[in-house]
PDB file of C-alpha atoms and ligand atoms in Angstrom:
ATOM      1  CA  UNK A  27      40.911 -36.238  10.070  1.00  0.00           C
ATOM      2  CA  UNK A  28      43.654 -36.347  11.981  1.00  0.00           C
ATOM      3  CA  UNK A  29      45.542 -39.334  13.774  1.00  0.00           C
ATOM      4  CA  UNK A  30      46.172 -37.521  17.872  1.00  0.00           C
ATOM      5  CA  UNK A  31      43.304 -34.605  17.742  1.00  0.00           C
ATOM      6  CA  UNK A  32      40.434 -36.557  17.478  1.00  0.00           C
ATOM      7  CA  UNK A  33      37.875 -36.152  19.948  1.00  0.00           C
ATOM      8  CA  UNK A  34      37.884 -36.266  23.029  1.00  0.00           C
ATOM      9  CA  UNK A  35      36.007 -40.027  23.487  1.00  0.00           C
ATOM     10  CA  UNK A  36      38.064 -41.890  20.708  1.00  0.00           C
ATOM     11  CA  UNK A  37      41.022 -40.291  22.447  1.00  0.00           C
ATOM     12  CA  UNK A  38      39.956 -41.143  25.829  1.00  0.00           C
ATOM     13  CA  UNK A  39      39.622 -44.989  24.377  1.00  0.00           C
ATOM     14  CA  UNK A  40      42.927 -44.571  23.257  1.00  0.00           C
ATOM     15  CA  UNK A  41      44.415 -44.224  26.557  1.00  0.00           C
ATOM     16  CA  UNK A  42      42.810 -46.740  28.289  1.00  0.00           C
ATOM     17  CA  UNK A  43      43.476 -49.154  25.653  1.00  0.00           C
ATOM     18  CA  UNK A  44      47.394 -48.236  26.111  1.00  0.00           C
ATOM     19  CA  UNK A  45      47.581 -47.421  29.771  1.00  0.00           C
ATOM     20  CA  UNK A  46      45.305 -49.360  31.953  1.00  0.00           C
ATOM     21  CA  UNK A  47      47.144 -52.787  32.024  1.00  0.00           C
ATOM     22  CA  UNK A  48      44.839 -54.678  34.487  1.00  0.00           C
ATOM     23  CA  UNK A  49      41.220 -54.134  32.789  1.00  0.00           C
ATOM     24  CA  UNK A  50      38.958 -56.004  35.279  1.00  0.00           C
ATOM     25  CA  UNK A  51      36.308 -53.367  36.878  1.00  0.00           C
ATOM     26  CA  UNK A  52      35.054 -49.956  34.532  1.00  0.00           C
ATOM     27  CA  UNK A  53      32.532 -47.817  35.526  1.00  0.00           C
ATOM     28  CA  UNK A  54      30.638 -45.804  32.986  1.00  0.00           C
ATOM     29  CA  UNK A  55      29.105 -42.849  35.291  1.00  0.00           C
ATOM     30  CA  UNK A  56      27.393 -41.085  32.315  1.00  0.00           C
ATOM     31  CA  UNK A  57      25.816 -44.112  30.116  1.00  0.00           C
ATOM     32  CA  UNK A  58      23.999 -41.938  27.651  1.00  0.00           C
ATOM     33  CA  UNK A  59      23.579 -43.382  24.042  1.00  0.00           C
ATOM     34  CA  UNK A  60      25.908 -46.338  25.667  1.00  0.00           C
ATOM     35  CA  UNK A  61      28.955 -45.374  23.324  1.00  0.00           C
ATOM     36  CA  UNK A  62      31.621 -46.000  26.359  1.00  0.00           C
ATOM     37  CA  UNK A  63      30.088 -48.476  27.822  1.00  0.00           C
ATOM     38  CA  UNK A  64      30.290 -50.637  24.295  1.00  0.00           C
ATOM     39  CA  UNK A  65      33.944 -49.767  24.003  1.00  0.00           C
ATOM     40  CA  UNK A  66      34.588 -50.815  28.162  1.00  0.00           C
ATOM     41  CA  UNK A  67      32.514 -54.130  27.751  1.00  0.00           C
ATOM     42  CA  UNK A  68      34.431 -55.070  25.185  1.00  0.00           C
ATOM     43  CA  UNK A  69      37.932 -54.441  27.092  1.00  0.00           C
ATOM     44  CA  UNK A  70      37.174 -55.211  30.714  1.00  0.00           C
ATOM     45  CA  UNK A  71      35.918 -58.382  32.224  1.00  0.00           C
ATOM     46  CA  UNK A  72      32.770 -56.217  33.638  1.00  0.00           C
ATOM     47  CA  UNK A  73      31.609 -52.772  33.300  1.00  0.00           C
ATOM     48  CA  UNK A  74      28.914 -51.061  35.578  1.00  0.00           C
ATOM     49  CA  UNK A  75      27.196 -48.197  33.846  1.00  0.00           C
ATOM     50  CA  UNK A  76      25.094 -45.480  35.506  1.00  0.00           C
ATOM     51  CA  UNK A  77      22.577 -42.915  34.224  1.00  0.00           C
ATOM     52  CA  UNK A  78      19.408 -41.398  35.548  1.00  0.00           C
ATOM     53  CA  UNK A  79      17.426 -41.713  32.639  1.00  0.00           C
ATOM     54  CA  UNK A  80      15.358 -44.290  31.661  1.00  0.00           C
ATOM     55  CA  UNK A  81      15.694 -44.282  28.189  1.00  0.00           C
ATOM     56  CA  UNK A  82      19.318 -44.521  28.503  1.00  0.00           C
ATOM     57  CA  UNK A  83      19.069 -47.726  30.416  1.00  0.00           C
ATOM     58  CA  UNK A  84      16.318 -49.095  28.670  1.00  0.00           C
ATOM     59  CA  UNK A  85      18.320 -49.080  25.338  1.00  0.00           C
ATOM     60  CA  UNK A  86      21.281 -50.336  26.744  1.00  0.00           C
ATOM     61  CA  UNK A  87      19.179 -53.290  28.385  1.00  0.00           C
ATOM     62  CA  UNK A  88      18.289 -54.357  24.704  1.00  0.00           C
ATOM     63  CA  UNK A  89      21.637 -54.770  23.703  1.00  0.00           C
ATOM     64  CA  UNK A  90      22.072 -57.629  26.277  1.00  0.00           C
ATOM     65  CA  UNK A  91      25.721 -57.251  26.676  1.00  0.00           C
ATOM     66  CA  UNK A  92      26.779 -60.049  29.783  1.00  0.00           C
ATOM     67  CA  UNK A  93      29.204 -58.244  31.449  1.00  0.00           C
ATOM     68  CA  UNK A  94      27.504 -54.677  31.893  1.00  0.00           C
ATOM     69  CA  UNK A  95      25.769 -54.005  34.648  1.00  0.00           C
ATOM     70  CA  UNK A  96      22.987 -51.245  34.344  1.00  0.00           C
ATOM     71  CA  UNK A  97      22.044 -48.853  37.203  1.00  0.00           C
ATOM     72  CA  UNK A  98      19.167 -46.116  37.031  1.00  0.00           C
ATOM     73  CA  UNK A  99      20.436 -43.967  39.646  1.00  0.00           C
ATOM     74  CA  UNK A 100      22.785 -40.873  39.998  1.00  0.00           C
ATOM     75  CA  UNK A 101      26.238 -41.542  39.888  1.00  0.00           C
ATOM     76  CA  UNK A 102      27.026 -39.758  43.319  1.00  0.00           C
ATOM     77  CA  UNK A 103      25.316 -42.694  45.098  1.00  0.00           C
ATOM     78  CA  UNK A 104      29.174 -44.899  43.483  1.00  0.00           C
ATOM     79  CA  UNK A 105      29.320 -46.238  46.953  1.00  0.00           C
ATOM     80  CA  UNK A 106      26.221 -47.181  47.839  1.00  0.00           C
ATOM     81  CA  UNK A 107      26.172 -49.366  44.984  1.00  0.00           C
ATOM     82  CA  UNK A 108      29.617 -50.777  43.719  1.00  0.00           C
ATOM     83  CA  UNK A 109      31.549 -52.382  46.993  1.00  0.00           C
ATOM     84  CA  UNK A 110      34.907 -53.212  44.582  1.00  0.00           C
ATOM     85  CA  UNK A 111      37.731 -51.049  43.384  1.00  0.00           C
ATOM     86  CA  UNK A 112      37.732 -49.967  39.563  1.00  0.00           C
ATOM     87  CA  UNK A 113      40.370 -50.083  36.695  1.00  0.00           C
ATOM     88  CA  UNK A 114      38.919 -47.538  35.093  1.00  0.00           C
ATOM     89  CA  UNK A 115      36.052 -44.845  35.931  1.00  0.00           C
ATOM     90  CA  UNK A 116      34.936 -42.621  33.029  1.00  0.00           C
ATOM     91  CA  UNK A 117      32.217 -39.346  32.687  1.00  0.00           C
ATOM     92  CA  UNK A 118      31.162 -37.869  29.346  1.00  0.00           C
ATOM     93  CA  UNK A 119      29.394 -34.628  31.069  1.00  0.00           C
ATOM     94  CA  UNK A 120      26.624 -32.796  29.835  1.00  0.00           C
ATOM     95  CA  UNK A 121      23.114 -33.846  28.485  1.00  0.00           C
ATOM     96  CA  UNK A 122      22.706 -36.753  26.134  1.00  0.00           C
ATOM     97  CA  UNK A 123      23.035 -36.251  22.527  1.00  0.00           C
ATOM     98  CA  UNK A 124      20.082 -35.756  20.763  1.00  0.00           C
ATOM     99  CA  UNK A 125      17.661 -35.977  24.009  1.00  0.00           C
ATOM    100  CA  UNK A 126      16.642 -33.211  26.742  1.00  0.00           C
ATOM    101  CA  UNK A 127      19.092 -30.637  27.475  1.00  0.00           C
ATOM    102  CA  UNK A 128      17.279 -29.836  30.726  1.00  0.00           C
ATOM    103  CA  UNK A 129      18.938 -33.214  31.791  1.00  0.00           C
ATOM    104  CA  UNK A 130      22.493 -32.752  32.163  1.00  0.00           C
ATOM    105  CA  UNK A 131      25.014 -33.671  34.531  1.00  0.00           C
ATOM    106  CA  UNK A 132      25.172 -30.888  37.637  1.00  0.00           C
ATOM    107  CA  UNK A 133      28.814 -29.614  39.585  1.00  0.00           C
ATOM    108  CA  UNK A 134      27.719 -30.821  42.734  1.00  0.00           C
ATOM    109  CA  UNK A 135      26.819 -34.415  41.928  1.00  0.00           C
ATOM    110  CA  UNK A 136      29.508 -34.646  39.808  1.00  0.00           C
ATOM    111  CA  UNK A 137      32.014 -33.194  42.501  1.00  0.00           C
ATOM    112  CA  UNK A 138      30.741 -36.241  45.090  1.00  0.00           C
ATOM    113  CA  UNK A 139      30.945 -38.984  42.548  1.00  0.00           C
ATOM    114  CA  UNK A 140      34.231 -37.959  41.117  1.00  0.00           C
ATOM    115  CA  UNK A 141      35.645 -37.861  45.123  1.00  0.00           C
ATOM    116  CA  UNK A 142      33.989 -41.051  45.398  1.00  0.00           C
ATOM    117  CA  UNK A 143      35.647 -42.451  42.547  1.00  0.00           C
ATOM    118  CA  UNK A 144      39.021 -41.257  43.602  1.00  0.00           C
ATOM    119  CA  UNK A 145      38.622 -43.639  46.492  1.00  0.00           C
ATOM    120  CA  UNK A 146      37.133 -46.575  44.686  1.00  0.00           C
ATOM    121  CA  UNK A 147      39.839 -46.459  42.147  1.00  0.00           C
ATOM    122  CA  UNK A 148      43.128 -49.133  42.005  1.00  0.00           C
ATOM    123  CA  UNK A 149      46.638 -48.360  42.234  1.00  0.00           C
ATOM    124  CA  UNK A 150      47.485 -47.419  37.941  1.00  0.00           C
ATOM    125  CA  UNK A 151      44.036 -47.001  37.521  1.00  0.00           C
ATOM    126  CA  UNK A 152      42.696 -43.728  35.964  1.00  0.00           C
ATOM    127  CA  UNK A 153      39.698 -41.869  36.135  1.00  0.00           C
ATOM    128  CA  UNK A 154      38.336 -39.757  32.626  1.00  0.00           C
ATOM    129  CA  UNK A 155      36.623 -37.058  32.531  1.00  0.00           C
ATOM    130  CA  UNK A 156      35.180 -35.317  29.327  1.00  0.00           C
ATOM    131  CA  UNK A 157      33.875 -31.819  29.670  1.00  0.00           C
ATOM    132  CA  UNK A 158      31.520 -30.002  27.806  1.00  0.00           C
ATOM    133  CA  UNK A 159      31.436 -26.212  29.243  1.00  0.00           C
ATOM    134  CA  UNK A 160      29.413 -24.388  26.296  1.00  0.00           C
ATOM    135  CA  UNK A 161      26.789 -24.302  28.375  1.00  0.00           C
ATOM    136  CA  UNK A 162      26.099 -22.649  32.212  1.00  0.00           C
ATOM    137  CA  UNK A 163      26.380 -25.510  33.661  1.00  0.00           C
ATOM    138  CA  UNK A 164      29.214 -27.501  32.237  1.00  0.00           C
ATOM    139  CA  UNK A 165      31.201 -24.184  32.810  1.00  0.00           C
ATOM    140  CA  UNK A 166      30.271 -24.654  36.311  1.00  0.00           C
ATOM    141  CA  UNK A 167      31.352 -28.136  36.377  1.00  0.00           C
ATOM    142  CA  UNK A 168      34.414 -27.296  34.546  1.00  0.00           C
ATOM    143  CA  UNK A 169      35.735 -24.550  37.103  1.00  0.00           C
ATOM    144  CA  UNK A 170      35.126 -26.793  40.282  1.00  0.00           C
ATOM    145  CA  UNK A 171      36.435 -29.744  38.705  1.00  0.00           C
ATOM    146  CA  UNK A 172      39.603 -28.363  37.731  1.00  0.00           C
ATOM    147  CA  UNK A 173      39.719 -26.221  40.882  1.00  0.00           C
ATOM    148  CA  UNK A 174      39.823 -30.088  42.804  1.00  0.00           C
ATOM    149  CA  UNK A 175      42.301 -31.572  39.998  1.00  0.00           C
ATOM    150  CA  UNK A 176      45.071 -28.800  40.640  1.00  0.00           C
ATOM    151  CA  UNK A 177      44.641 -29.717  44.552  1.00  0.00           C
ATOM    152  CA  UNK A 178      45.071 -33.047  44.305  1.00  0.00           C
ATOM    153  CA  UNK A 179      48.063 -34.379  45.934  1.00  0.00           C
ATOM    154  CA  UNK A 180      50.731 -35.479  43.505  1.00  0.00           C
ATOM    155  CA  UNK A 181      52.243 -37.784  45.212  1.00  0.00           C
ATOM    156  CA  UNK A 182      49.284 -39.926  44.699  1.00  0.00           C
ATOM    157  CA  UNK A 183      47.569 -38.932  41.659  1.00  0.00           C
ATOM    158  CA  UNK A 184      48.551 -37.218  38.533  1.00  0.00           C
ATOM    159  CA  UNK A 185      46.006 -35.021  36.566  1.00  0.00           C
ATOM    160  CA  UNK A 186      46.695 -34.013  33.512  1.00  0.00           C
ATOM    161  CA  UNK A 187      43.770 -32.175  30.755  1.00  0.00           C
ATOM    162  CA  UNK A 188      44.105 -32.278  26.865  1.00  0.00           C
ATOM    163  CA  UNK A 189      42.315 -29.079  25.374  1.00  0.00           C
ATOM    164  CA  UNK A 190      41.788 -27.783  22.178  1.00  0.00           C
ATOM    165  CA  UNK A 191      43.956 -24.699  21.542  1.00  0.00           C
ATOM    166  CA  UNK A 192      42.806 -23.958  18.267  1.00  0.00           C
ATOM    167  CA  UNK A 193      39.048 -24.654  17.784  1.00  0.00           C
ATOM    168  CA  UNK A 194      35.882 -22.222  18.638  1.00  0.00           C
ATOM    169  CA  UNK A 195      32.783 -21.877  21.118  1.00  0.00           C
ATOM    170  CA  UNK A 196      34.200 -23.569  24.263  1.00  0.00           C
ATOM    171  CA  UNK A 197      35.193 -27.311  22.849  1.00  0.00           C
ATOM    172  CA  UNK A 198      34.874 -29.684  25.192  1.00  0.00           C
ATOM    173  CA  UNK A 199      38.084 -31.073  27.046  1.00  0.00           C
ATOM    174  CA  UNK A 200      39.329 -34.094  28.828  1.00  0.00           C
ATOM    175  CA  UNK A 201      40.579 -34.914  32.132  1.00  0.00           C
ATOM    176  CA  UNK A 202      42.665 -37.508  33.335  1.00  0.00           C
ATOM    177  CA  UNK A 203      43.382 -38.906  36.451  1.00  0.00           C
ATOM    178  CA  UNK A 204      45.615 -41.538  37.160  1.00  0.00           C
ATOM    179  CA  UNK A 205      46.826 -42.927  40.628  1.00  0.00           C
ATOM    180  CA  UNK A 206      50.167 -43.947  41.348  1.00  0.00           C
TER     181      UNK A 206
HETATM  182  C1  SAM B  22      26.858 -36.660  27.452  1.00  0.00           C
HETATM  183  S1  SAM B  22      25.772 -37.927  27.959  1.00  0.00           S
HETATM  184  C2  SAM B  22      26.791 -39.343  28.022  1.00  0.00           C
HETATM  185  C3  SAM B  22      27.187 -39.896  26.684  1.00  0.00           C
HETATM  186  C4  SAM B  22      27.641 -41.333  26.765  1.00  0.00           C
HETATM  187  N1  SAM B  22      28.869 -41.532  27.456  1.00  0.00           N
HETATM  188  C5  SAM B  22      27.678 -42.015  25.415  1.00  0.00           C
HETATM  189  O1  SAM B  22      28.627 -42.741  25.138  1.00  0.00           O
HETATM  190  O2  SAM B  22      26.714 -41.833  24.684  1.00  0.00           O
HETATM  191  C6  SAM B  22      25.510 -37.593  29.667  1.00  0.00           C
HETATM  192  C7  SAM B  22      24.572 -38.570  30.352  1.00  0.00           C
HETATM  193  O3  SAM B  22      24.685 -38.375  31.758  1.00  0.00           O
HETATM  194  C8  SAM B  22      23.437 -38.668  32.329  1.00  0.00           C
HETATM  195  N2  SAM B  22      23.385 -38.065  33.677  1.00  0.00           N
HETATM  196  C9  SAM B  22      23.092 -36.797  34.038  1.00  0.00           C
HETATM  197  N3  SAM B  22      23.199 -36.644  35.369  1.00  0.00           N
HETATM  198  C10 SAM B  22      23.564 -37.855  35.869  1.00  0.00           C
HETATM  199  C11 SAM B  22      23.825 -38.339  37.184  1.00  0.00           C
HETATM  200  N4  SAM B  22      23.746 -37.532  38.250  1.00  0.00           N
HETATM  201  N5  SAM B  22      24.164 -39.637  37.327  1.00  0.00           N
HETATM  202  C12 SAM B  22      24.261 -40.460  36.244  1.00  0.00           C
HETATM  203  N6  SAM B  22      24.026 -40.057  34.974  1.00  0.00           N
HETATM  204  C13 SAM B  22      23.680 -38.772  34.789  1.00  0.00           C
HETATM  205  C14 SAM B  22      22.432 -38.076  31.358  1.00  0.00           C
HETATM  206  O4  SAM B  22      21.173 -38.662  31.530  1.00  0.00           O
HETATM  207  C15 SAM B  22      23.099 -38.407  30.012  1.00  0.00           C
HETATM  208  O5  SAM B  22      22.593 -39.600  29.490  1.00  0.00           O
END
């Protein structure tokens, strides 16, 4: 294996661990089999973690981790439910590992929570965003969502992606977002 091109979550742990210095609020948008949310709970005083799938919560429930919160809703609905600014506000896009593909994360919900999250996020706080666009609709969400980074204004936020240049079939990428 090697020690920088890992993928893209372990990476994405890696730069919160190095460049988020105040680690109070995360926000897991995309709980799934709970792998973030483990690694944020253990780094950040509290972590709220959304996914629209049962099973997703229920499993997480059972691990009865104190400082994660659990919502069963979609995360476009961030500011109906969280009313404080985040560290740190992560996405792992797509369908969960292992369960039904038919359930996957879709552009336009993803477009409002991410715009959402820009707003909810601190000063040196940084959103992450890990894209999967082998199929129709993470391509989707991949075009719009880099479409918004490159229009961001950089005085305020700085976007940045790390992509595979030398792997096959569409490997996923990651997106960062940081806020001055
Ligand atoms: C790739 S998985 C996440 C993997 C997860 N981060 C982990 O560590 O295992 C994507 C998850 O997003 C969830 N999801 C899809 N649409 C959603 C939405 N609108 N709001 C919240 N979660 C959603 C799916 O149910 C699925 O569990």
């Amino acid at each position: 294996m090697f020690k920088l091109v890992k993928d893209i979550s372990s990476l994405s742990h890696d730069i919160i661990d190095k460049y988020i210095e105040n680690k109070n609020l995360a926000i897991d948008c995309t709980l799934g089999n709970g792998y973030d949310s483990d690694f944020l709970s253990e780094n950040f005083n509290k972590v709220i973690a959304f996914d629209i799938q049962e099973m997703a919560i229920t499993n997480y429930k059972n691990k009865n981790k104190d400082n994660v919160y659990l919502i069963q809703d979609s995360h476009d609905k961030l500011n109906e439910y969280v009313k404080e600014s985040a560290d740190c506000i992560i996405y792992n896009l797509g369908f969960l590992p292992g369960g039904n593909k038919e359930i996957t994360t879709m552009k336009d919900s993803t477009m409002n929570s991410i715009i959402q999250a820009l707003d909810l996020l601190n000063e040196g706080g940084i959103i992450l965003i890990a894209i999967y666009s082998g199929h129709n609709e993470g391509a989707r969400e991949k075009t719009c969502i880099l479409e918004f980074a490159e229009n961001l204004p950089k005085n305020k936020y700085g976007a940045m992606k790390f992509e595979y240049v030398n792997r096959n079939n569409n490997p996923p990428m990651l997106l960062c977002i940081e806020k001055k």
